[in-house]
Tab-separated table of C-alpha atoms and ligand atoms in Angstrom:
chain	number	residue	atom	x	y	z
A	1	UNK	CA	-4.611	1.823	5.585
A	2	UNK	CA	-7.733	0.039	6.867
A	3	UNK	CA	-11.243	1.487	6.647
A	4	UNK	CA	-14.244	0.215	8.563
A	5	UNK	CA	-17.429	0.566	6.499
A	6	UNK	CA	-20.703	0.734	8.421
A	7	UNK	CA	-24.191	0.386	6.966
A	8	UNK	CA	-26.678	0.797	9.804
A	9	UNK	CA	-30.354	-0.089	9.553
A	10	UNK	CA	-32.975	0.430	12.226
A	11	UNK	CA	-32.455	-3.052	13.708
A	12	UNK	CA	-29.360	-4.223	11.849
A	13	UNK	CA	-25.785	-3.130	11.274
A	14	UNK	CA	-23.593	-4.424	8.453
A	15	UNK	CA	-19.850	-3.841	8.442
A	16	UNK	CA	-16.738	-4.540	6.397
A	17	UNK	CA	-13.123	-3.909	7.290
A	18	UNK	CA	-11.257	-3.175	4.056
A	19	UNK	CA	-7.510	-3.088	3.499
A	20	UNK	CA	-7.073	-0.157	1.113
A	21	UNK	CA	-3.660	-1.267	-0.179
A	22	UNK	CA	-5.203	-4.403	-1.687
A	23	UNK	CA	-8.883	-3.367	-1.549
A	24	UNK	CA	-9.526	-6.738	0.096
A	25	UNK	CA	-12.244	-7.355	2.647
A	26	UNK	CA	-10.393	-8.417	5.807
A	27	UNK	CA	-13.536	-9.116	7.829
A	28	UNK	CA	-17.244	-8.545	7.446
A	29	UNK	CA	-20.465	-9.294	9.211
A	30	UNK	CA	-23.928	-8.327	10.345
A	31	UNK	CA	-25.570	-7.548	13.675
A	32	UNK	CA	-29.248	-8.460	13.638
A	33	UNK	CA	-32.202	-7.763	15.897
A	34	UNK	CA	-30.727	-4.672	17.544
A	35	UNK	CA	-33.176	-3.266	20.076
A	36	UNK	CA	-35.387	-6.356	19.924
A	37	UNK	CA	-34.800	-9.651	21.716
A	38	UNK	CA	-32.674	-12.351	20.106
A	39	UNK	CA	-29.664	-10.232	19.066
A	40	UNK	CA	-27.063	-11.957	16.904
A	41	UNK	CA	-23.690	-11.159	15.340
A	42	UNK	CA	-22.442	-13.110	12.329
A	43	UNK	CA	-18.766	-12.334	11.755
A	44	UNK	CA	-16.711	-13.643	8.843
A	45	UNK	CA	-12.939	-13.509	9.059
A	46	UNK	CA	-9.880	-15.718	8.582
A	47	UNK	CA	-11.919	-18.044	6.345
A	48	UNK	CA	-14.364	-18.839	9.149
A	49	UNK	CA	-17.820	-17.732	10.243
A	50	UNK	CA	-18.336	-16.853	13.897
A	51	UNK	CA	-21.832	-16.511	15.330
A	52	UNK	CA	-22.451	-14.807	18.659
A	53	UNK	CA	-25.928	-14.792	20.104
A	54	UNK	CA	-26.248	-12.002	22.609
A	55	UNK	CA	-28.804	-9.312	23.373
A	56	UNK	CA	-28.028	-6.065	21.519
A	57	UNK	CA	-30.197	-3.447	23.214
A	58	UNK	CA	-28.873	-0.589	21.060
A	59	UNK	CA	-26.490	0.276	18.221
A	60	UNK	CA	-23.744	1.240	20.654
A	61	UNK	CA	-23.652	-2.261	22.137
A	62	UNK	CA	-23.721	-3.720	18.637
A	63	UNK	CA	-20.736	-1.695	17.426
A	64	UNK	CA	-18.862	-2.441	20.664
A	65	UNK	CA	-19.347	-6.168	20.000
A	66	UNK	CA	-18.138	-5.776	16.407
A	67	UNK	CA	-14.960	-4.015	17.601
A	68	UNK	CA	-14.408	-6.723	20.213
A	69	UNK	CA	-14.602	-9.370	17.472
A	70	UNK	CA	-12.226	-7.446	15.199
A	71	UNK	CA	-9.456	-7.605	17.847
A	72	UNK	CA	-10.427	-11.032	19.256
A	73	UNK	CA	-7.651	-13.615	19.488
A	74	UNK	CA	-9.468	-16.137	17.268
A	75	UNK	CA	-12.022	-14.207	15.221
A	76	UNK	CA	-9.979	-11.018	15.080
A	77	UNK	CA	-8.001	-9.586	12.169
A	78	UNK	CA	-6.222	-6.648	13.792
A	79	UNK	CA	-4.062	-6.358	16.892
A	80	UNK	CA	-5.715	-3.210	18.150
A	81	UNK	CA	-8.213	-0.533	17.229
A	82	UNK	CA	-5.291	1.685	16.211
A	83	UNK	CA	-5.170	-0.273	12.953
A	84	UNK	CA	-8.541	1.165	11.912
A	85	UNK	CA	-7.642	4.440	10.195
A	86	UNK	CA	-11.169	5.738	9.681
A	87	UNK	CA	-14.823	4.788	9.490
A	88	UNK	CA	-17.057	5.304	6.450
A	89	UNK	CA	-20.811	5.424	6.993
A	90	UNK	CA	-23.423	4.770	4.341
A	91	UNK	CA	-26.172	7.382	4.333
A	92	UNK	CA	-29.185	7.090	2.025
A	93	UNK	CA	-30.275	10.711	1.619
A	94	UNK	CA	-28.368	13.992	1.704
A	95	UNK	CA	-30.977	16.378	0.363
A	96	UNK	CA	-29.196	19.431	-1.030
A	97	UNK	CA	-27.272	19.827	2.222
A	98	UNK	CA	-24.375	17.585	1.163
A	99	UNK	CA	-23.302	16.891	-2.391
A	100	UNK	CA	-20.175	14.940	-1.583
A	101	UNK	CA	-18.563	12.731	1.035
A	102	UNK	CA	-18.318	14.699	4.256
A	103	UNK	CA	-16.281	14.456	7.453
A	104	UNK	CA	-18.378	13.945	10.584
A	105	UNK	CA	-18.441	16.890	13.004
A	106	UNK	CA	-21.004	18.070	15.564
A	107	UNK	CA	-22.171	20.683	13.042
A	108	UNK	CA	-22.594	18.102	10.304
A	109	UNK	CA	-24.601	15.856	12.640
A	110	UNK	CA	-26.931	18.751	13.404
A	111	UNK	CA	-27.669	19.100	9.699
A	112	UNK	CA	-28.104	15.314	9.460
A	113	UNK	CA	-30.837	15.547	12.100
A	114	UNK	CA	-32.526	18.318	10.135
A	115	UNK	CA	-32.650	16.348	6.884
A	116	UNK	CA	-33.588	12.981	8.456
A	117	UNK	CA	-37.197	13.370	7.310
A	118	UNK	CA	-36.081	13.075	3.685
A	119	UNK	CA	-35.560	9.332	4.185
A	120	UNK	CA	-37.534	8.436	7.291
A	121	UNK	CA	-36.946	4.693	6.886
A	122	UNK	CA	-33.179	4.964	6.459
A	123	UNK	CA	-31.506	8.179	7.646
A	124	UNK	CA	-32.543	7.985	11.324
A	125	UNK	CA	-31.013	4.477	11.440
A	126	UNK	CA	-27.774	5.746	9.912
A	127	UNK	CA	-27.680	8.511	12.528
A	128	UNK	CA	-28.042	5.888	15.263
A	129	UNK	CA	-25.090	3.995	13.769
A	130	UNK	CA	-22.922	7.114	13.427
A	131	UNK	CA	-23.652	8.293	16.963
A	132	UNK	CA	-22.945	4.807	18.315
A	133	UNK	CA	-19.573	4.724	16.538
A	134	UNK	CA	-18.701	8.214	17.768
A	135	UNK	CA	-19.491	7.142	21.336
A	136	UNK	CA	-17.389	3.971	21.123
A	137	UNK	CA	-14.521	5.396	19.010
A	138	UNK	CA	-14.512	9.139	19.763
A	139	UNK	CA	-11.004	9.639	18.395
A	140	UNK	CA	-11.604	8.092	14.944
A	141	UNK	CA	-12.160	10.173	11.831
A	142	UNK	CA	-15.487	9.333	10.217
A	143	UNK	CA	-16.938	10.068	6.797
A	144	UNK	CA	-20.522	10.168	5.577
A	145	UNK	CA	-20.916	8.691	2.112
A	146	UNK	CA	-24.290	9.503	0.587
A	147	UNK	CA	-26.236	7.355	-1.880
A	148	UNK	CA	-27.413	10.570	-3.493
A	149	UNK	CA	-23.976	12.200	-4.081
A	150	UNK	CA	-23.361	10.604	-7.454
A	151	UNK	CA	-26.608	12.112	-8.705
A	152	UNK	CA	-25.746	15.649	-7.541
A	153	UNK	CA	-24.387	16.382	-11.038
A	154	UNK	CA	-27.837	16.122	-12.678
A	155	UNK	CA	-28.630	19.414	-14.422
A	156	UNK	CA	-31.519	21.491	-13.051
A	157	UNK	CA	-33.877	20.648	-15.931
A	158	UNK	CA	-33.386	16.936	-15.180
A	159	UNK	CA	-33.706	16.989	-11.394
A	160	UNK	CA	-36.576	19.474	-10.994
A	161	UNK	CA	-40.263	18.633	-10.887
A	162	UNK	CA	-42.553	20.952	-12.817
A	163	UNK	CA	-44.063	22.506	-9.704
A	164	UNK	CA	-43.997	26.073	-8.392
A	165	UNK	CA	-40.297	26.954	-8.395
A	166	UNK	CA	-40.650	28.825	-5.102
A	167	UNK	CA	-41.892	25.614	-3.468
A	168	UNK	CA	-38.838	23.791	-4.753
A	169	UNK	CA	-36.607	26.494	-3.241
A	170	UNK	CA	-38.489	26.489	0.048
A	171	UNK	CA	-39.024	22.763	0.589
A	172	UNK	CA	-36.226	21.313	-1.583
A	173	UNK	CA	-38.690	19.011	-3.288
A	174	UNK	CA	-36.860	17.627	-6.336
A	175	UNK	CA	-35.321	14.424	-7.666
A	176	UNK	CA	-32.383	13.157	-5.626
A	177	UNK	CA	-32.063	9.590	-6.941
A	178	UNK	CA	-30.686	6.605	-5.045
A	179	UNK	CA	-28.195	3.698	-5.326
A	180	UNK	CA	-25.596	6.348	-6.268
A	181	UNK	CA	-22.619	4.454	-4.856
A	182	UNK	CA	-23.599	1.430	-6.933
A	183	UNK	CA	-24.068	3.438	-10.148
A	184	UNK	CA	-20.721	5.107	-9.496
A	185	UNK	CA	-18.944	1.811	-8.876
A	186	UNK	CA	-20.255	-0.059	-11.912
A	187	UNK	CA	-19.838	2.851	-14.334
A	188	UNK	CA	-16.219	3.215	-13.157
A	189	UNK	CA	-15.647	-0.539	-13.360
A	190	UNK	CA	-17.106	-0.580	-16.893
A	191	UNK	CA	-14.610	2.058	-18.066
A	192	UNK	CA	-11.814	0.060	-16.461
A	193	UNK	CA	-12.996	-3.174	-18.085
A	194	UNK	CA	-13.284	-1.513	-21.492
A	195	UNK	CA	-9.830	0.065	-20.976
A	196	UNK	CA	-11.324	3.454	-21.827
A	197	UNK	CA	-11.226	6.794	-20.067
A	198	UNK	CA	-14.551	7.273	-18.241
A	199	UNK	CA	-14.587	10.839	-19.598
A	200	UNK	CA	-15.085	9.490	-23.128
A	201	UNK	CA	-17.955	7.115	-22.352
A	202	UNK	CA	-21.744	7.300	-22.400
A	203	UNK	CA	-23.075	4.580	-20.097
A	204	UNK	CA	-26.507	3.468	-18.891
A	205	UNK	CA	-26.285	1.660	-15.563
A	206	UNK	CA	-29.185	-0.604	-14.540
A	207	UNK	CA	-29.166	-1.385	-10.806
A	208	UNK	CA	-31.940	-3.983	-10.716
A	209	UNK	CA	-32.648	-5.579	-7.355
A	210	UNK	CA	-35.491	-5.546	-4.917
A	211	UNK	CA	-35.270	-1.787	-5.413
A	212	UNK	CA	-34.263	-0.791	-8.935
A	213	UNK	CA	-32.912	2.340	-10.559
A	214	UNK	CA	-31.429	3.222	-13.923
A	215	UNK	CA	-28.943	6.054	-14.504
A	216	UNK	CA	-27.488	7.870	-17.486
A	217	UNK	CA	-23.766	8.533	-17.022
A	218	UNK	CA	-21.978	10.900	-19.380
A	219	UNK	CA	-18.206	11.220	-19.066
A	220	UNK	CA	-18.280	9.724	-15.572
A	221	UNK	CA	-21.027	12.070	-14.362
A	222	UNK	CA	-24.660	11.216	-13.720
A	223	UNK	CA	-26.988	13.304	-15.890
A	224	UNK	CA	-30.269	11.590	-15.017
A	225	UNK	CA	-31.649	8.768	-12.903
A	226	UNK	CA	-34.996	7.016	-12.588
A	227	UNK	CA	-35.623	7.392	-8.864
A	228	UNK	CA	-36.988	10.650	-7.570
A	229	UNK	CA	-37.500	12.561	-4.344
A	230	UNK	CA	-37.642	9.086	-2.783
A	231	UNK	CA	-36.886	5.570	-4.049
A	232	UNK	CA	-40.589	5.094	-4.906
A	233	UNK	CA	-40.174	6.542	-8.397
A	234	UNK	CA	-38.943	5.035	-11.637
A	235	UNK	CA	-39.437	1.447	-12.795
A	236	UNK	CA	-41.823	-0.859	-10.876
A	237	UNK	CA	-39.950	-2.756	-8.159
A	238	UNK	CA	-40.328	-5.689	-5.764
A	239	UNK	CA	-43.061	-3.995	-3.745
A	240	UNK	CA	-42.955	-0.395	-5.054
A	241	UNK	CA	-45.166	0.912	-7.823
A	242	UNK	CA	-42.537	3.065	-9.505
A	243	UNK	CA	-43.864	6.037	-11.517
A	244	UNK	CA	-47.608	6.583	-11.110
A	245	UNK	CA	-49.993	9.440	-11.903
A	246	UNK	CA	-50.570	11.300	-8.623
A	247	UNK	CA	-54.267	11.637	-9.520
A	248	UNK	CA	-54.562	7.834	-9.774
A	249	UNK	CA	-53.002	7.470	-6.324
A	250	UNK	CA	-55.327	10.080	-4.850
A	251	UNK	CA	-58.370	8.399	-6.481
A	252	UNK	CA	-57.305	5.039	-5.035
A	253	UNK	CA	-56.900	6.543	-1.563
A	254	UNK	CA	-60.425	7.965	-1.719
A	255	UNK	CA	-61.978	4.747	-3.005
A	256	UNK	CA	-60.201	2.546	-0.443
A	257	UNK	CA	-60.557	4.988	2.438
A	258	UNK	CA	-56.812	5.273	2.868
A	259	UNK	CA	-55.028	8.238	4.453
A	260	UNK	CA	-52.077	9.846	2.677
A	261	UNK	CA	-49.724	7.737	4.836
A	262	UNK	CA	-51.704	4.562	4.097
A	263	UNK	CA	-51.550	5.368	0.403
A	264	UNK	CA	-47.806	5.812	0.535
A	265	UNK	CA	-47.394	2.503	2.379
A	266	UNK	CA	-49.637	0.858	-0.240
A	267	UNK	CA	-47.443	2.165	-3.078
A	268	UNK	CA	-44.189	1.339	-1.276
A	269	UNK	CA	-44.966	-2.046	0.217
A	270	UNK	CA	-47.936	-3.680	-1.519
A	271	UNK	CA	-47.452	-2.674	-5.137
A	272	UNK	CA	-44.872	-3.411	-7.814
A	273	UNK	CA	-44.116	-7.045	-8.649
A	274	UNK	CA	-45.926	-8.237	-5.535
A	275	UNK	CA	-49.084	-6.259	-6.202
A	276	UNK	CA	-49.351	-7.125	-9.888
A	277	UNK	CA	-48.451	-10.814	-9.577
A	278	UNK	CA	-50.108	-11.599	-6.252
A	279	UNK	CA	-47.318	-14.213	-6.055
A	280	UNK	CA	-44.154	-12.606	-4.701
A	281	UNK	CA	-41.811	-9.639	-4.878
A	282	UNK	CA	-38.898	-11.968	-5.580
A	283	UNK	CA	-37.835	-12.367	-9.198
A	284	UNK	CA	-36.903	-16.007	-8.678
A	285	UNK	CA	-40.473	-16.806	-7.590
A	286	UNK	CA	-41.895	-14.710	-10.420
A	287	UNK	CA	-39.763	-16.390	-13.073
A	288	UNK	CA	-40.762	-19.821	-11.756
A	289	UNK	CA	-44.473	-18.949	-11.574
A	290	UNK	CA	-44.383	-17.403	-15.026
A	291	UNK	CA	-42.763	-20.544	-16.461
A	292	UNK	CA	-45.645	-22.538	-14.977
A	293	UNK	CA	-48.103	-20.360	-16.860
A	294	UNK	CA	-49.145	-17.881	-14.137
A	295	UNK	CA	-50.548	-14.927	-16.107
A	296	UNK	CA	-50.075	-12.268	-13.421
A	297	UNK	CA	-46.470	-13.298	-12.746
A	298	UNK	CA	-45.762	-13.047	-16.476
A	299	UNK	CA	-47.522	-9.676	-16.574
A	300	UNK	CA	-45.473	-8.296	-13.666
A	301	UNK	CA	-42.242	-9.331	-15.395
A	302	UNK	CA	-43.415	-7.881	-18.719
A	303	UNK	CA	-44.252	-4.581	-17.038
A	304	UNK	CA	-40.843	-4.445	-15.335
A	305	UNK	CA	-38.923	-5.273	-18.514
A	306	UNK	CA	-40.941	-2.809	-20.615
A	307	UNK	CA	-40.445	-0.002	-18.133
A	308	UNK	CA	-36.672	-0.631	-17.978
A	309	UNK	CA	-36.520	-0.731	-21.789
A	310	UNK	CA	-38.213	2.677	-21.969
A	311	UNK	CA	-35.683	4.173	-19.548
A	312	UNK	CA	-32.815	2.750	-21.611
A	313	UNK	CA	-34.322	4.329	-24.734
A	314	UNK	CA	-34.955	7.655	-23.039
A	315	UNK	CA	-31.442	7.819	-21.597
A	316	UNK	CA	-29.899	6.918	-24.924
A	317	UNK	CA	-31.620	10.034	-26.283
A	318	UNK	CA	-30.597	12.127	-23.266
A	319	UNK	CA	-26.978	11.007	-23.651
A	320	UNK	CA	-27.003	11.557	-27.407
A	321	UNK	CA	-25.480	8.131	-28.014
A	322	UNK	CA	-24.425	5.091	-26.065
A	323	UNK	CA	-21.236	3.097	-25.558
A	324	UNK	CA	-22.212	0.670	-22.840
A	325	UNK	CA	-25.121	-0.749	-20.818
A	326	UNK	CA	-24.330	-2.237	-17.405
A	327	UNK	CA	-26.527	-4.590	-15.382
A	328	UNK	CA	-25.934	-5.009	-11.667
A	329	UNK	CA	-27.547	-6.025	-8.311
A	330	UNK	CA	-29.612	-9.146	-7.483
A	331	UNK	CA	-31.780	-9.194	-10.592
A	332	UNK	CA	-29.313	-7.542	-12.972
A	333	UNK	CA	-26.553	-9.986	-12.046
A	334	UNK	CA	-28.660	-13.130	-11.895
A	335	UNK	CA	-31.754	-13.013	-14.076
A	336	UNK	CA	-30.846	-13.591	-17.713
A	337	UNK	CA	-34.461	-13.451	-18.964
A	338	UNK	CA	-34.785	-9.891	-17.636
A	339	UNK	CA	-31.541	-8.709	-19.272
A	340	UNK	CA	-32.571	-10.324	-22.511
A	341	UNK	CA	-36.093	-8.870	-22.510
A	342	UNK	CA	-34.916	-5.326	-21.677
A	343	UNK	CA	-32.459	-5.201	-24.567
A	344	UNK	CA	-34.396	-7.278	-27.098
A	345	UNK	CA	-35.281	-5.626	-30.388
A	346	UNK	CA	-32.756	-2.820	-29.960
A	347	UNK	CA	-30.450	-3.869	-32.780
A	348	UNK	CA	-31.434	-0.722	-34.685
A	349	UNK	CA	-29.793	1.262	-31.856
A	350	UNK	CA	-26.589	-0.773	-32.014
A	351	UNK	CA	-27.420	-3.037	-29.065
A	352	UNK	CA	-27.118	-6.764	-29.775
A	353	UNK	CA	-27.026	-9.405	-27.061
A	354	UNK	CA	-25.281	-12.741	-27.433
A	355	UNK	CA	-27.775	-15.111	-25.828
A	356	UNK	CA	-25.068	-17.727	-25.179
A	357	UNK	CA	-22.918	-15.211	-23.326
A	358	UNK	CA	-26.020	-14.028	-21.472
A	359	UNK	CA	-26.783	-17.574	-20.298
A	360	UNK	CA	-25.383	-17.546	-16.771
A	361	UNK	CA	-26.273	-16.860	-13.145
A	362	UNK	CA	-24.118	-14.338	-11.267
A	363	UNK	CA	-20.734	-15.686	-10.175
A	364	UNK	CA	-19.126	-12.512	-8.852
A	365	UNK	CA	-17.251	-11.913	-12.121
A	366	UNK	CA	-17.668	-9.323	-14.883
A	367	UNK	CA	-19.387	-10.756	-17.991
A	368	UNK	CA	-19.545	-9.195	-21.441
A	369	UNK	CA	-22.861	-10.324	-22.889
A	370	UNK	CA	-23.091	-8.290	-26.093
A	371	UNK	CA	-22.297	-10.018	-29.359
A	372	UNK	CA	-18.946	-9.353	-31.005
A	373	UNK	CA	-20.549	-7.074	-33.632
A	374	UNK	CA	-22.650	-5.052	-31.163
A	375	UNK	CA	-21.784	-1.359	-31.336
A	376	UNK	CA	-22.839	-0.938	-27.713
A	377	UNK	CA	-21.065	-3.118	-25.139
A	378	UNK	CA	-23.323	-4.796	-22.601
A	379	UNK	CA	-21.719	-5.806	-19.318
A	380	UNK	CA	-22.851	-7.530	-16.134
A	381	UNK	CA	-20.807	-6.142	-13.252
A	382	UNK	CA	-21.259	-7.244	-9.617
A	383	UNK	CA	-21.750	-4.106	-7.589
A	384	UNK	CA	-19.557	-3.205	-4.601
A	385	UNK	CA	-21.027	-0.301	-2.661
A	386	UNK	CA	-18.825	-0.928	0.393
A	387	UNK	CA	-15.668	-0.501	-1.669
A	388	UNK	CA	-16.884	2.875	-2.961
A	389	UNK	CA	-17.608	3.961	0.625
A	390	UNK	CA	-14.127	2.855	1.719
A	391	UNK	CA	-12.445	4.558	-1.258
A	392	UNK	CA	-14.317	7.814	-0.684
A	393	UNK	CA	-13.461	7.745	3.022
A	394	UNK	CA	-9.779	7.110	2.291
A	395	UNK	CA	-9.774	9.888	-0.300
A	396	UNK	CA	-11.326	12.353	2.126
A	397	UNK	CA	-8.594	11.632	4.679
B	1	ADP	P1	-31.896	-5.326	-2.500
B	1	ADP	O1	-32.516	-4.212	-3.254
B	1	ADP	O2	-32.726	-5.812	-1.349
B	1	ADP	O3	-30.429	-5.136	-2.175
B	1	ADP	P2	-30.921	-7.401	-4.303
B	1	ADP	O4	-30.039	-6.547	-5.126
B	1	ADP	O5	-30.297	-8.392	-3.392
B	1	ADP	O6	-31.996	-6.541	-3.525
B	1	ADP	O7	-31.909	-8.179	-5.313
B	1	ADP	C1	-32.866	-9.071	-4.867
B	1	ADP	C2	-33.550	-9.679	-6.087
B	1	ADP	O8	-32.584	-10.410	-6.861
B	1	ADP	C3	-34.662	-10.647	-5.745
B	1	ADP	O9	-35.821	-10.321	-6.454
B	1	ADP	C4	-34.123	-11.956	-6.235
B	1	ADP	O10	-35.128	-12.759	-6.741
B	1	ADP	C5	-33.205	-11.576	-7.375
B	1	ADP	N1	-32.367	-12.707	-7.727
B	1	ADP	C6	-32.513	-13.441	-8.848
B	1	ADP	N2	-31.652	-14.449	-8.897
B	1	ADP	C7	-30.935	-14.412	-7.766
B	1	ADP	C8	-29.893	-15.225	-7.246
B	1	ADP	N3	-29.411	-16.266	-7.891
B	1	ADP	N4	-29.406	-14.869	-6.052
B	1	ADP	C9	-29.887	-13.783	-5.391
B	1	ADP	N5	-30.874	-12.998	-5.857
B	1	ADP	C10	-31.396	-13.297	-7.028
């Protein structure tokens, strides 16, 4: 069985064709600059990289080009489209409308349109991608795999905001979380690595990248996560503020003469590591600047590490114990100083890092970085969101 995984952005479209027998990526690539001039497809297959520069006026043309490459004599990996058994689409937000992977139908797409406003930067792009695929491959079965599904198991007292309950019911304003496919993948991979049943494990998963979120996973189920109604909440991020007092945000808007929309853009795009450091949103730049003595870069990193540490502590309490901490994504997999700072001084809670084991930059492998006598295992696990999407799609079929 082969599954085509599609992750559509507003001007880009990433894809992977995965062989489910071996879970190997047979081909993958990215279409860039869809709908703007200078379209480009980068396709990797058969150990080679193929680049096609061609205008891509819309997502439909982009997906048509991808399919053409997949069956191409030289760049192709399948004889015909018949070899693609189904398509799995990544969707950022599901609201309360969908709590699990869902087969695409006209009805489902109607609901997708209705909930698009929940993730205005992401969901409309996914809809473009899904509609394009339906137009080009009308006979294929397609699944929607939501980033929020893994968090649907959070109990009410964890996912609700303390606002008028009737407003929650009416407007569905609550915590939904994000990065769910990643938290699901790494918590499952941790259980596999530890040769334990996921049902018996209490795990804290730290997805630390440009966007970051931390989840508490009890017996394979998410019980809490740091992101909220949108991915603005939780720890400070590359350009996002993370948790902030609403009154402080409102005060800032008044003082700076910003509208509500301006204020939201300020908190989403000009805050976080970038805002505090004034240097960059990128942890590599921040680490370098901090090493050269830049106070604000050091401060941004300290704030990030401290915030993550507090979430780890809070989730340890929520879980009532802890077996394993997992780091993943760009920062989690690559930045040893961050991992070390987050878990430093937690020996009293049974967490002890081995700094020699922690001394590496991500190489695509799983690393155990806790010391031999640490009660809590600490793992670095490269995430694989596409594989989760493919697995869920195959399972649904
Ligand atoms: P996104 O949320 O955009 O998917 P990533 O998970 O790719 O982000 O994480 C990007 C972050 O990872 C950047 O801040 C980057 O500095 C950091 N990072 C640190 N070291 C590396 C590295 N060796 N390779 C890639 N990213 C790294």
